[in-house]
Coordinates of C-alpha atoms and ligand atoms in Angstrom, one line a residue:
M1 CA 118.7 62.2 123.4
S2 CA 118.9 65.9 124.2
S3 CA 116.8 67.6 126.8
N4 CA 116.5 71.3 127.7
Q5 CA 118.9 70.7 130.5
S6 CA 121.7 68.9 128.5
L7 CA 121.5 71.4 125.6
S8 CA 121.5 74.4 127.7
K9 CA 124.6 73.0 129.7
R10 CA 126.5 72.4 126.5
D11 CA 125.4 75.9 125.1
L12 CA 126.7 77.7 128.1
S13 CA 130.0 76.1 128.0
V14 CA 130.8 77.2 124.4
L15 CA 128.4 79.9 123.3
W16 CA 128.2 83.7 123.8
H17 CA 124.7 84.9 122.9
P18 CA 123.7 88.3 121.4
C19 CA 122.5 91.3 123.5
T20 CA 122.9 89.2 126.6
Q21 CA 124.7 89.5 130.0
M22 CA 125.6 85.8 130.0
K23 CA 125.7 85.8 133.9
D24 CA 122.0 86.2 133.8
H25 CA 121.9 82.5 132.7
E26 CA 123.1 81.4 136.1
N27 CA 119.5 82.2 137.3
F28 CA 117.4 82.1 134.1
P29 CA 117.6 79.0 132.0
I30 CA 118.2 79.5 128.3
I31 CA 115.6 77.7 126.1
P32 CA 116.8 75.3 123.6
I33 CA 114.2 75.2 120.7
K34 CA 113.7 71.9 119.0
K35 CA 111.4 72.9 116.2
G36 CA 109.1 75.6 115.1
R37 CA 105.7 75.2 113.4
G38 CA 103.5 78.3 112.5
I39 CA 103.4 80.6 115.4
W40 CA 104.6 77.9 117.8
L41 CA 108.2 77.1 119.0
E42 CA 108.6 73.9 120.8
D43 CA 111.7 73.1 123.2
F44 CA 113.3 69.9 123.9
D45 CA 111.1 69.1 126.9
G46 CA 108.0 69.5 124.9
N47 CA 107.0 72.9 126.2
R48 CA 105.3 75.3 123.6
Y49 CA 105.8 79.0 123.2
L50 CA 103.7 81.3 121.1
D51 CA 106.2 83.6 119.1
A52 CA 104.4 86.9 119.9
I53 CA 107.5 89.0 118.8
S54 CA 108.2 87.2 115.5
S55 CA 111.6 86.0 116.7
W56 CA 113.1 89.4 116.9
W57 CA 110.7 90.9 114.3
V58 CA 111.7 88.8 111.4
N59 CA 109.2 86.1 111.1
L60 CA 106.1 87.1 108.9
F61 CA 104.3 83.9 107.9
G62 CA 105.3 81.3 110.7
H63 CA 108.0 78.9 111.3
A64 CA 108.5 76.0 108.8
N65 CA 106.2 77.7 106.5
P66 CA 105.4 75.1 103.9
Y67 CA 105.5 77.6 101.0
I68 CA 108.8 79.0 101.8
N69 CA 110.2 75.7 102.8
A70 CA 109.3 74.2 99.3
A71 CA 110.9 77.2 97.5
L72 CA 114.1 76.7 99.5
K73 CA 114.2 73.1 99.0
D74 CA 114.0 73.6 95.2
Q75 CA 116.6 76.3 95.4
L76 CA 118.9 74.0 97.5
D77 CA 118.9 71.4 94.6
T78 CA 119.7 74.2 92.0
L79 CA 122.1 76.6 93.4
E80 CA 123.0 77.5 96.9
H81 CA 125.4 80.3 96.3
V82 CA 127.7 81.9 93.7
I83 CA 130.1 84.8 93.9
F84 CA 128.1 88.0 93.1
A85 CA 130.7 90.0 91.4
G86 CA 130.9 89.1 87.6
F87 CA 128.2 86.6 88.2
T88 CA 124.4 86.6 88.9
H89 CA 121.5 84.2 89.2
E90 CA 117.8 84.0 88.7
A91 CA 116.7 84.4 92.3
A92 CA 118.7 87.6 92.8
V93 CA 117.4 89.2 89.6
E94 CA 113.9 88.3 90.2
L95 CA 113.9 89.5 93.8
A96 CA 115.5 92.8 92.7
E97 CA 112.9 93.3 90.0
K98 CA 110.1 92.7 92.7
L99 CA 111.7 95.1 95.2
V100 CA 112.1 97.8 92.6
E101 CA 108.5 97.3 91.7
I102 CA 107.1 97.3 95.2
T103 CA 109.2 100.0 96.8
P104 CA 108.2 103.7 96.5
E105 CA 108.6 105.3 93.2
G106 CA 112.0 106.3 91.9
L107 CA 113.8 103.5 93.8
N108 CA 114.9 101.3 91.1
R109 CA 118.5 100.1 91.9
C110 CA 119.0 97.2 94.3
F111 CA 122.3 96.6 96.3
Y112 CA 122.3 93.5 98.5
A113 CA 124.1 92.8 101.8
D114 CA 123.4 90.3 104.5
N115 CA 121.8 92.1 107.5
G116 CA 120.2 95.2 108.6
S117 CA 123.5 96.9 109.9
A118 CA 125.2 96.2 106.8
A119 CA 122.4 97.7 104.7
V120 CA 122.7 100.8 106.8
E121 CA 126.5 101.0 106.3
V122 CA 126.0 100.6 102.5
A123 CA 123.5 103.5 102.5
L124 CA 125.8 105.7 104.6
K125 CA 128.8 104.9 102.3
M126 CA 126.9 105.5 99.1
S127 CA 125.5 108.7 100.2
F128 CA 129.0 110.0 101.2
H129 CA 130.6 108.7 98.0
Y130 CA 127.8 110.1 95.8
W131 CA 128.6 113.7 97.0
R132 CA 132.4 113.0 96.8
N133 CA 131.9 111.7 93.2
L134 CA 130.1 115.0 92.4
G135 CA 133.1 116.9 94.0
Q136 CA 131.4 117.9 97.1
T137 CA 133.9 116.6 99.5
Q138 CA 132.9 119.0 102.4
K139 CA 129.7 116.8 102.8
K140 CA 130.8 114.2 105.3
Q141 CA 128.4 114.2 108.2
F142 CA 125.0 112.5 109.0
I143 CA 121.9 113.7 110.8
T144 CA 120.2 111.3 113.0
L145 CA 117.3 111.5 115.4
E146 CA 117.4 111.2 119.2
N147 CA 116.4 107.6 120.4
S148 CA 117.0 106.2 117.0
Y149 CA 118.5 102.7 116.2
H150 CA 120.3 101.5 113.1
G151 CA 122.2 98.5 114.0
E152 CA 125.4 97.5 115.9
T153 CA 128.4 97.8 113.7
L154 CA 130.4 100.9 114.1
G155 CA 128.9 103.1 111.4
A156 CA 125.3 102.0 112.2
L157 CA 125.9 102.5 115.9
A158 CA 127.2 105.9 115.2
V159 CA 124.0 107.0 113.5
G160 CA 121.9 105.4 116.3
N161 CA 121.2 107.0 119.6
V162 CA 120.2 104.5 122.2
P163 CA 122.6 105.0 125.0
L164 CA 122.4 101.4 126.2
Y165 CA 124.1 100.1 123.0
K166 CA 126.1 103.2 122.1
E167 CA 127.6 104.8 125.1
T168 CA 130.3 102.2 125.8
Y169 CA 131.7 102.6 122.3
A170 CA 131.3 106.2 121.9
P171 CA 135.0 106.9 121.7
L172 CA 135.2 104.7 118.6
L173 CA 132.3 106.5 116.7
M174 CA 132.1 109.2 114.1
D175 CA 130.5 112.3 115.2
V176 CA 126.9 112.8 114.0
I177 CA 124.4 115.5 114.4
T178 CA 121.6 114.3 116.7
V179 CA 118.3 116.1 116.5
P180 CA 115.5 115.9 119.0
G181 CA 112.9 113.5 117.8
P182 CA 109.1 113.5 117.1
D183 CA 108.4 110.6 119.5
C184 CA 104.7 111.3 120.4
Y185 CA 105.0 109.8 123.9
H186 CA 106.1 113.3 124.8
R187 CA 103.3 115.3 123.3
E188 CA 101.2 117.6 125.5
P189 CA 98.0 116.3 126.9
G190 CA 95.3 116.7 124.1
E191 CA 98.0 117.3 121.5
S192 CA 97.4 115.1 118.4
W193 CA 100.3 113.1 117.0
A194 CA 100.3 115.2 113.8
D195 CA 100.5 118.5 115.7
Y196 CA 103.4 117.2 117.9
S197 CA 105.3 115.7 115.0
T198 CA 104.9 118.9 113.0
R199 CA 106.0 121.1 116.0
R200 CA 109.2 119.0 116.6
F201 CA 110.0 119.2 112.8
A202 CA 111.0 122.7 113.4
L203 CA 114.1 121.4 115.2
M204 CA 115.1 119.1 112.2
E205 CA 114.6 122.1 109.8
Q206 CA 116.9 124.1 112.0
A207 CA 119.6 121.5 111.9
L208 CA 119.3 121.2 108.1
Q209 CA 119.5 124.9 107.6
Q210 CA 122.5 125.1 109.7
H211 CA 124.5 122.1 108.5
S212 CA 123.3 121.2 105.1
D213 CA 126.6 122.3 103.5
T214 CA 128.4 119.4 105.3
V215 CA 125.7 116.9 105.6
C216 CA 125.3 113.9 103.2
A217 CA 122.0 112.5 104.5
V218 CA 119.5 112.3 107.2
I219 CA 118.8 108.7 108.4
I220 CA 115.5 108.0 110.0
E221 CA 113.3 105.0 111.0
P222 CA 109.9 105.8 109.4
L223 CA 107.0 106.0 111.8
V224 CA 108.2 103.6 114.6
Q225 CA 111.6 103.7 116.5
C226 CA 111.4 100.0 117.3
A227 CA 114.6 99.3 119.3
G228 CA 114.0 102.7 121.0
N229 CA 111.1 101.2 123.0
M230 CA 108.5 101.2 120.1
R231 CA 108.1 104.9 120.1
M232 CA 106.0 106.3 117.4
Y233 CA 105.2 109.4 115.4
D234 CA 103.0 110.8 112.6
P235 CA 103.7 110.4 108.9
V236 CA 103.6 114.2 108.6
Y237 CA 107.1 114.2 109.8
L238 CA 108.2 112.2 106.9
T239 CA 106.5 114.5 104.5
L240 CA 108.2 117.5 106.0
L241 CA 111.5 115.8 106.0
R242 CA 111.3 114.8 102.4
A243 CA 110.5 118.3 101.4
A244 CA 113.3 119.8 103.6
C245 CA 115.9 117.3 102.4
D246 CA 115.1 118.4 98.7
K247 CA 115.3 122.0 99.7
Y248 CA 118.7 121.8 101.5
N249 CA 120.2 119.2 99.1
V250 CA 120.6 116.4 101.5
H251 CA 119.8 112.7 101.0
L252 CA 117.0 110.9 103.0
I253 CA 117.8 107.4 104.1
A254 CA 114.7 105.4 105.3
D255 CA 115.8 102.5 107.5
E256 CA 112.8 100.2 107.1
V257 CA 114.7 97.3 108.4
A258 CA 112.1 96.9 111.1
V259 CA 109.0 98.5 109.8
G260 CA 109.2 97.2 106.1
F261 CA 107.1 94.4 104.8
G262 CA 103.8 95.2 106.3
R263 CA 104.8 96.0 109.9
S264 CA 103.6 99.7 109.8
G265 CA 100.3 98.6 108.3
T266 CA 101.3 99.5 104.7
L267 CA 104.0 97.5 102.7
F268 CA 106.5 100.3 103.5
A269 CA 106.0 102.9 106.2
C270 CA 107.1 105.6 103.7
E271 CA 103.9 105.0 101.8
Q272 CA 101.9 106.5 104.7
A273 CA 103.6 109.9 104.0
A274 CA 103.5 109.4 100.2
I275 CA 107.3 110.0 100.0
S276 CA 110.2 108.3 98.2
P277 CA 113.5 108.4 100.2
D278 CA 116.8 108.3 98.3
F279 CA 117.6 105.1 99.9
I280 CA 115.4 102.4 101.6
C281 CA 117.2 99.8 103.7
L282 CA 115.4 96.5 104.1
S283 CA 116.2 93.3 105.9
K284 CA 114.4 91.4 108.8
G285 CA 111.0 90.5 107.2
L286 CA 112.7 90.4 103.7
T287 CA 113.3 86.7 103.8
G288 CA 110.1 86.0 106.0
G289 CA 112.4 85.4 109.0
Y290 CA 114.3 82.6 107.2
L291 CA 117.9 83.7 106.2
P292 CA 120.1 86.8 106.6
L293 CA 119.8 89.1 103.8
S294 CA 119.4 92.8 103.2
A295 CA 118.8 95.2 100.4
V296 CA 119.4 98.9 99.8
V297 CA 117.2 100.2 97.1
T298 CA 118.2 103.5 95.6
T299 CA 117.6 105.9 92.7
D300 CA 118.9 106.0 89.1
Q301 CA 120.6 109.4 90.0
M302 CA 122.6 107.6 92.8
Y303 CA 123.6 104.9 90.4
Q304 CA 124.6 107.2 87.5
A305 CA 126.9 109.2 89.9
F306 CA 129.0 105.9 90.1
Y307 CA 128.8 104.8 86.6
A308 CA 131.9 105.8 84.7
D309 CA 135.1 104.4 83.2
Y310 CA 137.0 102.3 85.5
Q311 CA 140.0 104.7 85.5
N312 CA 137.7 107.3 87.1
M313 CA 137.7 105.3 90.3
S314 CA 134.3 106.2 91.2
A315 CA 132.9 102.7 91.7
F316 CA 131.2 101.6 94.8
L317 CA 133.8 98.9 95.9
H318 CA 131.8 97.5 98.7
S319 CA 131.2 93.8 99.1
H320 CA 130.2 91.0 101.5
S321 CA 131.1 87.3 100.7
Y322 CA 127.5 86.2 100.9
T323 CA 126.2 89.2 98.9
G324 CA 123.1 88.1 97.0
N325 CA 123.0 84.6 98.5
A326 CA 120.7 82.5 96.3
L327 CA 118.9 80.6 99.2
A328 CA 118.2 83.9 100.9
C329 CA 117.0 85.5 97.8
R330 CA 114.7 82.6 97.0
A331 CA 113.2 82.9 100.5
G332 CA 112.6 86.5 99.8
L333 CA 110.8 85.9 96.5
A334 CA 108.7 83.3 98.3
T335 CA 107.8 85.7 101.0
L336 CA 106.9 88.4 98.4
E337 CA 104.7 85.8 96.7
I338 CA 102.7 85.2 99.8
F339 CA 102.1 88.8 100.2
Q340 CA 100.7 89.0 96.8
Q341 CA 98.8 85.7 96.7
H342 CA 97.1 86.2 100.0
N343 CA 96.3 89.9 100.1
I344 CA 98.3 90.2 103.3
I345 CA 98.2 94.1 103.6
E346 CA 94.5 94.0 103.5
K347 CA 94.1 91.1 105.7
N348 CA 96.5 92.7 108.2
R349 CA 94.1 95.6 108.6
S350 CA 91.5 93.4 110.4
L351 CA 94.4 91.7 112.4
A352 CA 95.6 95.2 113.4
E353 CA 92.1 96.0 114.6
M354 CA 92.0 92.9 116.6
M355 CA 95.2 93.8 118.3
T356 CA 93.7 97.1 119.0
K357 CA 90.6 95.5 120.7
V358 CA 92.4 92.9 122.7
A359 CA 94.8 95.5 124.1
A360 CA 91.9 98.1 125.0
R361 CA 91.8 97.0 128.6
F362 CA 95.5 98.1 129.2
H363 CA 94.5 101.9 128.8
D364 CA 93.0 101.8 132.4
H365 CA 95.7 99.8 133.9
P366 CA 97.1 101.7 137.0
H367 CA 100.7 101.1 135.7
V368 CA 100.3 101.7 132.0
A369 CA 101.0 105.2 130.9
E370 CA 100.2 104.6 127.1
V371 CA 99.0 102.1 124.8
R372 CA 100.1 102.9 121.3
Q373 CA 100.0 101.2 117.9
T374 CA 101.1 101.5 114.3
G375 CA 99.8 98.8 112.1
M376 CA 101.1 95.3 113.4
I377 CA 103.1 96.8 116.2
L378 CA 101.4 97.4 119.5
A379 CA 103.3 98.7 122.6
I380 CA 102.3 99.1 126.2
E381 CA 104.4 101.5 128.4
M382 CA 104.6 100.2 131.8
V383 CA 105.4 102.8 134.4
K384 CA 105.8 103.3 138.2
N385 CA 103.4 106.4 138.2
K386 CA 100.6 106.6 135.6
H387 CA 99.9 110.3 136.1
S388 CA 103.4 111.7 136.3
R389 CA 104.7 108.9 134.0
E390 CA 107.6 108.4 136.3
P391 CA 109.3 105.2 135.0
Y392 CA 110.5 102.3 137.1
P393 CA 114.1 102.4 137.7
W394 CA 115.8 100.3 134.9
Q395 CA 117.8 98.4 137.6
E396 CA 114.5 96.8 138.9
R397 CA 114.2 94.9 135.4
R398 CA 110.4 94.8 135.5
G399 CA 110.1 94.0 131.8
L400 CA 112.1 90.9 132.6
R401 CA 109.5 89.8 135.0
V402 CA 107.0 90.1 132.3
Y403 CA 109.1 88.0 130.0
Q404 CA 109.6 85.2 132.6
Y405 CA 106.0 85.2 133.6
A406 CA 105.0 85.0 129.8
L407 CA 107.4 82.1 129.1
S408 CA 106.0 80.2 132.0
K409 CA 102.5 80.5 130.3
G410 CA 103.8 79.6 126.8
V411 CA 104.1 83.0 125.3
L412 CA 107.2 84.6 124.0
L413 CA 107.2 88.3 124.8
R414 CA 110.3 90.1 125.2
P415 CA 109.8 93.7 126.6
L416 CA 112.2 96.4 125.7
G417 CA 113.1 97.8 129.1
N418 CA 109.5 98.5 130.6
V419 CA 107.8 98.5 127.3
V420 CA 105.8 95.3 126.6
Y421 CA 104.9 94.9 122.8
F422 CA 103.1 92.7 120.5
M423 CA 104.6 92.1 117.2
P424 CA 103.2 88.8 116.0
P425 CA 103.7 87.0 112.7
Y426 CA 100.8 87.8 110.3
I427 CA 99.4 84.3 110.6
V428 CA 98.3 85.1 114.2
T429 CA 94.6 84.3 115.1
E430 CA 92.1 86.1 117.2
D431 CA 92.4 83.5 119.9
Q432 CA 96.1 83.7 120.0
L433 CA 95.8 87.5 120.2
L434 CA 93.5 87.1 123.1
L435 CA 96.0 84.8 124.8
I436 CA 99.0 87.1 124.2
A437 CA 97.0 89.9 125.8
E438 CA 95.8 88.0 128.8
V439 CA 99.3 86.6 129.5
A440 CA 100.7 90.2 129.1
W441 CA 98.1 91.5 131.4
Q442 CA 98.9 88.9 134.1
G443 CA 102.6 89.4 133.5
I444 CA 102.2 93.1 134.1
Q445 CA 100.2 92.3 137.3
Q446 CA 103.2 90.3 138.5
A447 CA 105.7 92.8 137.5
V448 CA 104.3 95.7 139.2
K449 CA 103.8 93.9 142.7
D450 CA 106.0 95.6 145.5
Ligands
PLP1 C1 117.3 95.5 113.6 C2 117.5 96.8 113.1 C3 118.7 97.1 112.5 C4 120.0 96.2 112.2 O1 119.6 94.9 111.6 P1 120.5 93.7 111.9 O2 120.2 92.6 111.0 O3 120.1 93.3 113.4 O4 121.9 94.0 111.8 C5 118.8 98.3 111.7 N1 117.8 99.2 111.7 C6 116.7 99.0 112.4 C7 115.5 100.0 112.3 C8 116.5 97.7 113.1 O5 115.4 97.5 113.7

């Protein structure tokens, strides 16, 4: 029989884990999970962990969700996968119909890929290729925001801006135009989110004015830069950006891989600015956290620019082996059915209020510079000096201490640097939120010692 110890030992002799300095595991055990049920994960020694970060932001309705399980079991006996060029299947068609229906107006063409980074690559290539098909070959650059994150493949990494992930590979990456962002952590005391975001938009407008001739698209994470330490900004920035992209004839790519499917408080974050991007990239929550799948939903106009006789050589010849995987599509459908049948967006409003309530005490913590929230994402900025906002040196890895303390208390929190955040599945209860907050509080107390 496997135990935590026996499985970790076997793991560490053959595996290489994502986003991990493997040598850390000389000191910190890796945790083998035996099963998941609802918000709980259980390891091989019988310890339980409350999944307060939705297993890297993907899980929406709990582990081993009975409704999604049943849909998948049915799909498994029908069709697991089929080549998606020249062939199609019911789950892919139905999911695309639903996505077209629920995404912002004008987005009515769905292209599948199998993870968030791949969706970003698809959107970048499609945007570039669109302009090329129109004869505008001088358009070959992208505008991106400071502190943005769009994934780890080379194209996605190039349009991202988190130095921790990007710097090493910089020599391999295409050049992009990086604009200072609207991150409201940097607003002046007393300045509103809307005022700061509006003020910062001037820099984006400038970049567009200067470079629009050579720029294909602006790519942005609507409302929350999640991997960039959960930094947030006001919807007005998106409204202004949509208008400016129209004015300067540049596409707008909304990367809602993390904030889509209710995370921001609305089904899609773009709704809060009442805008439609030219591309929306979706993944993570798309399958409820079950299977890798992503979708890029775009406009008829985009689609038509590729639609021509074969000899024109204007088709989008991008593919992945598992494009439109039937099991993943079915999990996506079941997930969207849960949203509909259980009025999730409305219910999440009271959950988000509970999150605000349980985190209220952190505002006055002597080592917390800011508590911020957008919908179902709440972040606590832990700092060395509350007044000057001087951060702890990254080498001290204070966030890691919170992580380890929380695990010892049965809660999975995984701070980004020194930012502790709650991003629970939508099935979280008030008692569980209270537990998360209490453990985070105690964890921060431990982490700021000495
Ligand atoms: C996670 C993430 C990605 C990358 O998705 P993967 O599935 O991890 O490749 C892209 N964009 C944003 C905003 C993300 O949060």
